[in-house]
XYZ file of C-alpha atoms in Angstrom:
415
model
C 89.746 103.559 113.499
C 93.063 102.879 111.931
C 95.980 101.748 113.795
C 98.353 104.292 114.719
C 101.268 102.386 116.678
C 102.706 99.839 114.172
C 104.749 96.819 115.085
C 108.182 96.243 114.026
C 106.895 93.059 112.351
C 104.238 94.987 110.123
C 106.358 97.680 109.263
C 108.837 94.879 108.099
C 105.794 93.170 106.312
C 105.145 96.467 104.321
C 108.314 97.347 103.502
C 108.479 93.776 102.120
C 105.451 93.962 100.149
C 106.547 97.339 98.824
C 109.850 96.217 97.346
C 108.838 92.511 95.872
C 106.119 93.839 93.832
C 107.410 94.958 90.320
C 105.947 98.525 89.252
C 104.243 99.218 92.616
C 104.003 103.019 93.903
C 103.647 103.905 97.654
C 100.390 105.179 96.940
C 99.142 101.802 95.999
C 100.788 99.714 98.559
C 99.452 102.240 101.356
C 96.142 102.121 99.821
C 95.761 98.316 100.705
C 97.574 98.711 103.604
C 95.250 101.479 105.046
C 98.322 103.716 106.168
C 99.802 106.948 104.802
C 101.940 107.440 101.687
C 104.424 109.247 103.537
C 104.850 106.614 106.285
C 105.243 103.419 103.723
C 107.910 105.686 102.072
C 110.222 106.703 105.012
C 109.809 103.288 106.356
C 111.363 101.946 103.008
C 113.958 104.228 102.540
C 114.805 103.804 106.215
C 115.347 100.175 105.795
C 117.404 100.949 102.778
C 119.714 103.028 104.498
C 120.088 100.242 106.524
C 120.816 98.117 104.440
C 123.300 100.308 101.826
C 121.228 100.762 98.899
C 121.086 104.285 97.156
C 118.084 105.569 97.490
C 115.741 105.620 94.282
C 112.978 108.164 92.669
C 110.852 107.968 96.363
C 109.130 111.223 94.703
C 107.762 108.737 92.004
C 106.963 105.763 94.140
C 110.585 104.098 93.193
C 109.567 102.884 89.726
C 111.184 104.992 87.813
C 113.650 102.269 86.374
C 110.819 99.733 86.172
C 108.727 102.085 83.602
C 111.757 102.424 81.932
C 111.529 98.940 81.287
C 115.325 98.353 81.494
C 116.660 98.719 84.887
C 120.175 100.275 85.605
C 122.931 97.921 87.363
C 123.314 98.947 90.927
C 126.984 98.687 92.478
C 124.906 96.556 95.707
C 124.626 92.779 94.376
C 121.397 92.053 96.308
C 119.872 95.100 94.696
C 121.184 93.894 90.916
C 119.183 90.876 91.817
C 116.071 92.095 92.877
C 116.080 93.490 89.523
C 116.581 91.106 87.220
C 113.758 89.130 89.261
C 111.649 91.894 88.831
C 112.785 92.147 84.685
C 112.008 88.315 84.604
C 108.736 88.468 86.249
C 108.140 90.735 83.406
C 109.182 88.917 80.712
C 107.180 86.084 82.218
C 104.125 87.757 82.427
C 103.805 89.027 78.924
C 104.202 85.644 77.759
C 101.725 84.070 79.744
C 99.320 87.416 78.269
C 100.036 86.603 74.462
C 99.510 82.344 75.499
C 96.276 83.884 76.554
C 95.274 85.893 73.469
C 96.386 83.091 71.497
C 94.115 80.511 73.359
C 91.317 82.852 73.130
C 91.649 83.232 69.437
C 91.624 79.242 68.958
C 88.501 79.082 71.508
C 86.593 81.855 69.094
C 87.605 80.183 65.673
C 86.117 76.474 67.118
C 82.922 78.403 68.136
C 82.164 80.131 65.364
C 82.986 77.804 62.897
C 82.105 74.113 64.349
C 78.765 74.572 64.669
C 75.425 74.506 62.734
C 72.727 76.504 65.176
C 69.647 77.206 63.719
C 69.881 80.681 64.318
C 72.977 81.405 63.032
C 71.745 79.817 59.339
C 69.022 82.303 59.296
C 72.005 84.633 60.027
C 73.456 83.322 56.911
C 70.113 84.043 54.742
C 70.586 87.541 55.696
C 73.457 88.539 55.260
C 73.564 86.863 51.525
C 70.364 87.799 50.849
C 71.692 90.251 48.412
C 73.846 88.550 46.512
C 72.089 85.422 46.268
C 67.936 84.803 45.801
C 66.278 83.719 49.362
C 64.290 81.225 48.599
C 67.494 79.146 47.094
C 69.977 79.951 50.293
C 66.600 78.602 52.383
C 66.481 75.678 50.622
C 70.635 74.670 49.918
C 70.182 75.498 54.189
C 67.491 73.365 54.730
C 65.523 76.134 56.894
C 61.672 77.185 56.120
C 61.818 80.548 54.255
C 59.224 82.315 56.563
C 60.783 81.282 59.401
C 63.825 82.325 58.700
C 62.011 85.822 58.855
C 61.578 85.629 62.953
C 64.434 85.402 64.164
C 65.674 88.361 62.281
C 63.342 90.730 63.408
C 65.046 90.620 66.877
C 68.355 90.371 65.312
C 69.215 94.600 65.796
C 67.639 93.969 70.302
C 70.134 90.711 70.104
C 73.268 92.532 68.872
C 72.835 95.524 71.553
C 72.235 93.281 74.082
C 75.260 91.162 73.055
C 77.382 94.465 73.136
C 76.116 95.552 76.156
C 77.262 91.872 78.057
C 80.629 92.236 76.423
C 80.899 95.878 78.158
C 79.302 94.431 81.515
C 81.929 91.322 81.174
C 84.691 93.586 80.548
C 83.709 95.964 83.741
C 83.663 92.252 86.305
C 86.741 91.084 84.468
C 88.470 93.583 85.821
C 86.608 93.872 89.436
C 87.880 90.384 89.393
C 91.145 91.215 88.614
C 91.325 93.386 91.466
C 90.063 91.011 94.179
C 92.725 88.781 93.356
C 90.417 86.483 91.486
C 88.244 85.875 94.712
C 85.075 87.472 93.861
C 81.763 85.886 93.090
C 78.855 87.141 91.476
C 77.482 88.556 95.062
C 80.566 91.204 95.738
C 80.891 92.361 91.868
C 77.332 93.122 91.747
C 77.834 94.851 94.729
C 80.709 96.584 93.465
C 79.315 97.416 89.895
C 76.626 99.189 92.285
C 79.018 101.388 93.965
C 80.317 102.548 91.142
C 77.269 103.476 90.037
C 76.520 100.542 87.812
C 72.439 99.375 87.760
C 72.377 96.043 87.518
C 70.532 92.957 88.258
C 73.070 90.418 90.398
C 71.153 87.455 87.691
C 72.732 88.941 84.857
C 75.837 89.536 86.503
C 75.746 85.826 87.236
C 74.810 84.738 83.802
C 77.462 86.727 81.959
C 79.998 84.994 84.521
C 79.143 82.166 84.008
C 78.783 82.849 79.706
C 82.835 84.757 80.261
C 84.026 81.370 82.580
C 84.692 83.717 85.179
C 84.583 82.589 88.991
C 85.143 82.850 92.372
C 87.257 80.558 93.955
C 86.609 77.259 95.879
C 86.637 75.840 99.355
C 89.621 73.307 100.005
C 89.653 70.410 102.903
C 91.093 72.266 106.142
C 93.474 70.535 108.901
C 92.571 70.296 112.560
C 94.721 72.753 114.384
C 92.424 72.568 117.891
C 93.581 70.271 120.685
C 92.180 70.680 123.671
C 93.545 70.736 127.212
C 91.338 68.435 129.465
C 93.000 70.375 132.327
C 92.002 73.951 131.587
C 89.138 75.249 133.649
C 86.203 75.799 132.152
C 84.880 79.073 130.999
C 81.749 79.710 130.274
C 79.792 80.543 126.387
C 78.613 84.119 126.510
C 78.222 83.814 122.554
C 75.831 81.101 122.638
C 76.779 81.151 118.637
C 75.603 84.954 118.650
C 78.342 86.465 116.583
C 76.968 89.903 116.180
C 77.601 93.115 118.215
C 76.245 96.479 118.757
C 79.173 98.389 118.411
C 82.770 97.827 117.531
C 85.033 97.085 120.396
C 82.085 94.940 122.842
C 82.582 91.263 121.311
C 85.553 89.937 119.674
C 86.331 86.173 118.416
C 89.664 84.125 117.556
C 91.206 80.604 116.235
C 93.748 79.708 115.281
C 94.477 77.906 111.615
C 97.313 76.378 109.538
C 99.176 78.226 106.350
C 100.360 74.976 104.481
C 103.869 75.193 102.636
C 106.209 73.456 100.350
C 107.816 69.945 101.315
C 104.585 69.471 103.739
C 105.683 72.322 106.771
C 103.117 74.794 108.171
C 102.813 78.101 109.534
C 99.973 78.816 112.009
C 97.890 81.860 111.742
C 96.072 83.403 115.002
C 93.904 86.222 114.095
C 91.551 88.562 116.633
C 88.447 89.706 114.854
C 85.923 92.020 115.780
C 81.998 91.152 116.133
C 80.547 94.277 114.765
C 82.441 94.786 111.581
C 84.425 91.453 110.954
C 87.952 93.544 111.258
C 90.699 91.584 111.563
C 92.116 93.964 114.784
C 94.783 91.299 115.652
C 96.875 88.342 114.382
C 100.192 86.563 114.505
C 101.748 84.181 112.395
C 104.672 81.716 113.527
C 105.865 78.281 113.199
C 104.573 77.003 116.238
C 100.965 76.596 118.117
C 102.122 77.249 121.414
C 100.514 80.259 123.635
C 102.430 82.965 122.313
C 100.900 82.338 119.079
C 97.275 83.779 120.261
C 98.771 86.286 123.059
C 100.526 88.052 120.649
C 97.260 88.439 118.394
C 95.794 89.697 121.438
C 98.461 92.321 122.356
C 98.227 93.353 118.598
C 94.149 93.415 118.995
C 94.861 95.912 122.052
C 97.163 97.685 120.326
C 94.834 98.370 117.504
C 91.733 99.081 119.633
C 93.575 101.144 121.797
C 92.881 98.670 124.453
C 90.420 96.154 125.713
C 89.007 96.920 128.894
C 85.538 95.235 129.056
C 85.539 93.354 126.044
C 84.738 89.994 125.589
C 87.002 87.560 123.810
C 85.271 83.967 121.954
C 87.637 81.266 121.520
C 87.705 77.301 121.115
C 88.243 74.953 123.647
C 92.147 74.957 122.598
C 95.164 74.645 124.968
C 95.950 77.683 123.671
C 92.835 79.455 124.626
C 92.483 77.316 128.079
C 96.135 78.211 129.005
C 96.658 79.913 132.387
C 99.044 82.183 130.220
C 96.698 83.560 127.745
C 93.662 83.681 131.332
C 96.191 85.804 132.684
C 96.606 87.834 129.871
C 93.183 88.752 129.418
C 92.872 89.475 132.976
C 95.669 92.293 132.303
C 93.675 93.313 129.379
C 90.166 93.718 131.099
C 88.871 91.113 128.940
C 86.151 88.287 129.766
C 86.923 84.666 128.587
C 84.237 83.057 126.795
C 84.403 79.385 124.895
C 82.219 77.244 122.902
C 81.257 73.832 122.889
C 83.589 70.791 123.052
C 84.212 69.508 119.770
C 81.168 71.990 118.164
C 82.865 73.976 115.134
C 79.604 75.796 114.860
C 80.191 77.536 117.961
C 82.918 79.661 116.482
C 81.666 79.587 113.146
C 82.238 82.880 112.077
C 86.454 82.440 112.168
C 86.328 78.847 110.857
C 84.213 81.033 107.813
C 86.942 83.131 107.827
C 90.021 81.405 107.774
C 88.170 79.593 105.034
C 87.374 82.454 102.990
C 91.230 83.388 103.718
C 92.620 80.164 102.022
C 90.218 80.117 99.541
C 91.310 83.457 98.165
C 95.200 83.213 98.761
C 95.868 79.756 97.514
C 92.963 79.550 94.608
C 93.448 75.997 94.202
C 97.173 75.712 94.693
C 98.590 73.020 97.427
C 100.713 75.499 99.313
C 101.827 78.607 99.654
C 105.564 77.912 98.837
C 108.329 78.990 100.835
C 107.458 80.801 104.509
C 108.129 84.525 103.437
C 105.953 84.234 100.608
C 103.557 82.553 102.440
C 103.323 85.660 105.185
C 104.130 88.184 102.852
C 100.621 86.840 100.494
C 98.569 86.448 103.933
C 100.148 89.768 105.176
C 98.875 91.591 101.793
C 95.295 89.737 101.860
C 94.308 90.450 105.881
C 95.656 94.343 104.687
C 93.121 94.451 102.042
C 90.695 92.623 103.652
C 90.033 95.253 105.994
C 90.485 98.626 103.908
C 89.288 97.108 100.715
C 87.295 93.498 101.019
C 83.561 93.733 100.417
C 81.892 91.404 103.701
C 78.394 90.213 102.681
C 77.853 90.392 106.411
C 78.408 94.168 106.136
C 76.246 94.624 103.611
C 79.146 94.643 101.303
C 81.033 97.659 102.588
C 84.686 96.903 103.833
C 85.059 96.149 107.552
C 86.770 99.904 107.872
C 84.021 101.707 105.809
C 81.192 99.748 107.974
C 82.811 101.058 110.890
C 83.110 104.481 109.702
C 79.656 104.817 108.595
C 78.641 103.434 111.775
C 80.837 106.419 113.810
C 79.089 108.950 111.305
C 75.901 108.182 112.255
C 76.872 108.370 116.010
C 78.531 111.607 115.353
C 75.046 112.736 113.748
C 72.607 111.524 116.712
C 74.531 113.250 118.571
C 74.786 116.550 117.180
């Protein structure tokens, strides 16, 4: 069930998103955000009344200047800024699209022409065999002239199936596109499916791999739990069972670290729900202290609507052993449960998370950059996650459309 009463930090975060991202509408932004159209708009043009700035085309998702292609001065220096940023983003990004098409063109003239493939002479034979007599292209070719029959019979089932894995490539291309270049060949199969799409998840791996495109890779992760030898001890009520009946009976948390420029950090806490994977809760600060995972908490209750009965999975962090955060889950109606000493596997479903988190958002880079690009890009990816992220574990529907289907079929025992 979507969150109705928004914090002043994600309303910033939207409003953020919104008005660094060059051509965007407020039906797009909303879309990964999982909120209304109506409410991303007044929240920006709130915060630009705020801040001075004239108010744009909001009936047109504010990008009426940026189709235009030239954008108008605007009498507010900060705005005449964000502009030209946004112009020069553009500039850059056609050039990197026409290095592209250039490189592409080189790749296609070395294939074609720097080879000698056996099939490809017979090809040759072929297509000449008009103009010149067969037997003499089979022999200046050095190929047997009734072989060179074979191949050719196949030749018209070859060049639809060819076409046909250009059209498939083009289709995951873009799916690809789309999930930020995260997907592998699991999640576009499933999402050629859904669209209605038959196909087998071996040929969508094959023409990946034929069309270099990939998912990306797992990168070396930092320690970020420290445990408290003086925390009482709580007992495991997981016992590395990560699953749940319903949405709202288990939920799970850690804490991990958003590395940025010059060697700094952020640290993420995040809340996530057994049943569905939903990300209910997080926080993200400079710090590791206490507040870090209450706040995640408060936002998990928040989202839930509260938390009365619930049981909460952490590590054996100070954070999570704190008599802070044991009070606050005594507020909440919430029973403590920890893991192992020392044992990752017992709260291996957010350490696969987290992973799959920095996997996605960095794609190879080092950092994230500066820290308001950093939470703006994690901001934008636990968004989408939720509303829009296929979860093999969900049997790759979105955390919200798991949950959904799982109230609809509630709705229809009951009835």
């Amino acid at each position: 069930m979507a969150m109705k009463d928004y914090s002043d930090e994600f309303k910033a975060d939207a409003v953020a998103l919104y008005e660094s991202t060059h051509g965007a509408t407020y039906k797009d932004i909303a879309a990964d955000l999982g909120i209304n159209r109506a409410t991303l708009r007044e929240w920006v043009l709130r915060d630009r009344e705020r801040r001075g700035i004239a108010p744009v085309d909001a009936r047109r998702g504010g990008t009426t200047q940026a189709r235009a292609g030239n954008p108008a001065a605007s009498a507010d220096p900060d705005e005449r800024i964000r502009q030209l940023e946004a112009r020069v983003a553009e500039l850059e990004a056609s050039e990197r699209k026409l290095a592209t098409e250039r490189d592409i063109l080189r790749e296609a003239a070395k294939y074609f022409a720097g080879g000698d493939e056996l099939v490809s002479r017979f090809q040759f034979v072929h297509d000449h065999r008009d103009t010149y007599e067969v037997k003499r292209l089979c022999q200046v070719l050095d190929v047997n002239r009734s072989s060179s029959y074979k191949p050719l019979s196949g030749a018209d089932a070859r060049a639809v199936r060819r076409r046909e894995d250009q059209a498939l490539a083009e289709q995951i291309r873009r799916i690809h596109t789309e999930s930020g270049g995260a997907y592998g060949s699991p999640r576009v199969t499933a999402e050629l499916r859904a669209t209605g799409t038959r196909v087998n998840h071996k040929r969508v791996a094959r023409v990946m791999r034929t069309h270099a495109i990939a998912g990306v890779r797992l990168r070396r992760r930092l320690r970020t739990t420290v445990p408290d030898p003086t925390a009482t001890t709580v007992a495991d009520l997981f016992q590395r069972d990560f699953t749940a009946p319903e949405p709202g009976r288990k939920y799970m948390g850690d804490i991990t670290y958003l590395p940025l420029a010059g060697g700094e950090f952020l640290y993420l806490a995040t809340v996530l729900d057994c049943f569905s994977r939903k990300v209910v809760g997080w926080s993200i600060a400079d710090h590791m202290r206490t507040d870090l995972v209450a706040d995640a908490l408060r936002m998990a209750a928040a989202t839930r609507g509260g938390l009365t009965g619930a049981i909460f999975h952490g590590d054996h962090g100070a954070q999570y052993g704190s008599r802070a955060f044991a009070d606050l889950c005594s507020d909440l109606g919430v029973t403590r449960s920890m893991g192992t000493v020392g044992s990752s596997e017992d709260n291996a479903a957010c350490e696969s998370f987290h992973a799959s988190l920095k996997r996605e958002t960095l794609q190879g880079a080092r950092d994230f950059g500066d820290p308001a690009t950093c939470r703006r890009t994690v901001f934008v990816w636990l968004t989408r996650y939720n509303t829009r992220r296929r979860h093999s574990a969900n049997g790759h529907l979105s955390p919200n459309d798991y949950e959904r289907r799982h109230h609809t079929a509630k709705l229809t025992l009951a009835a």
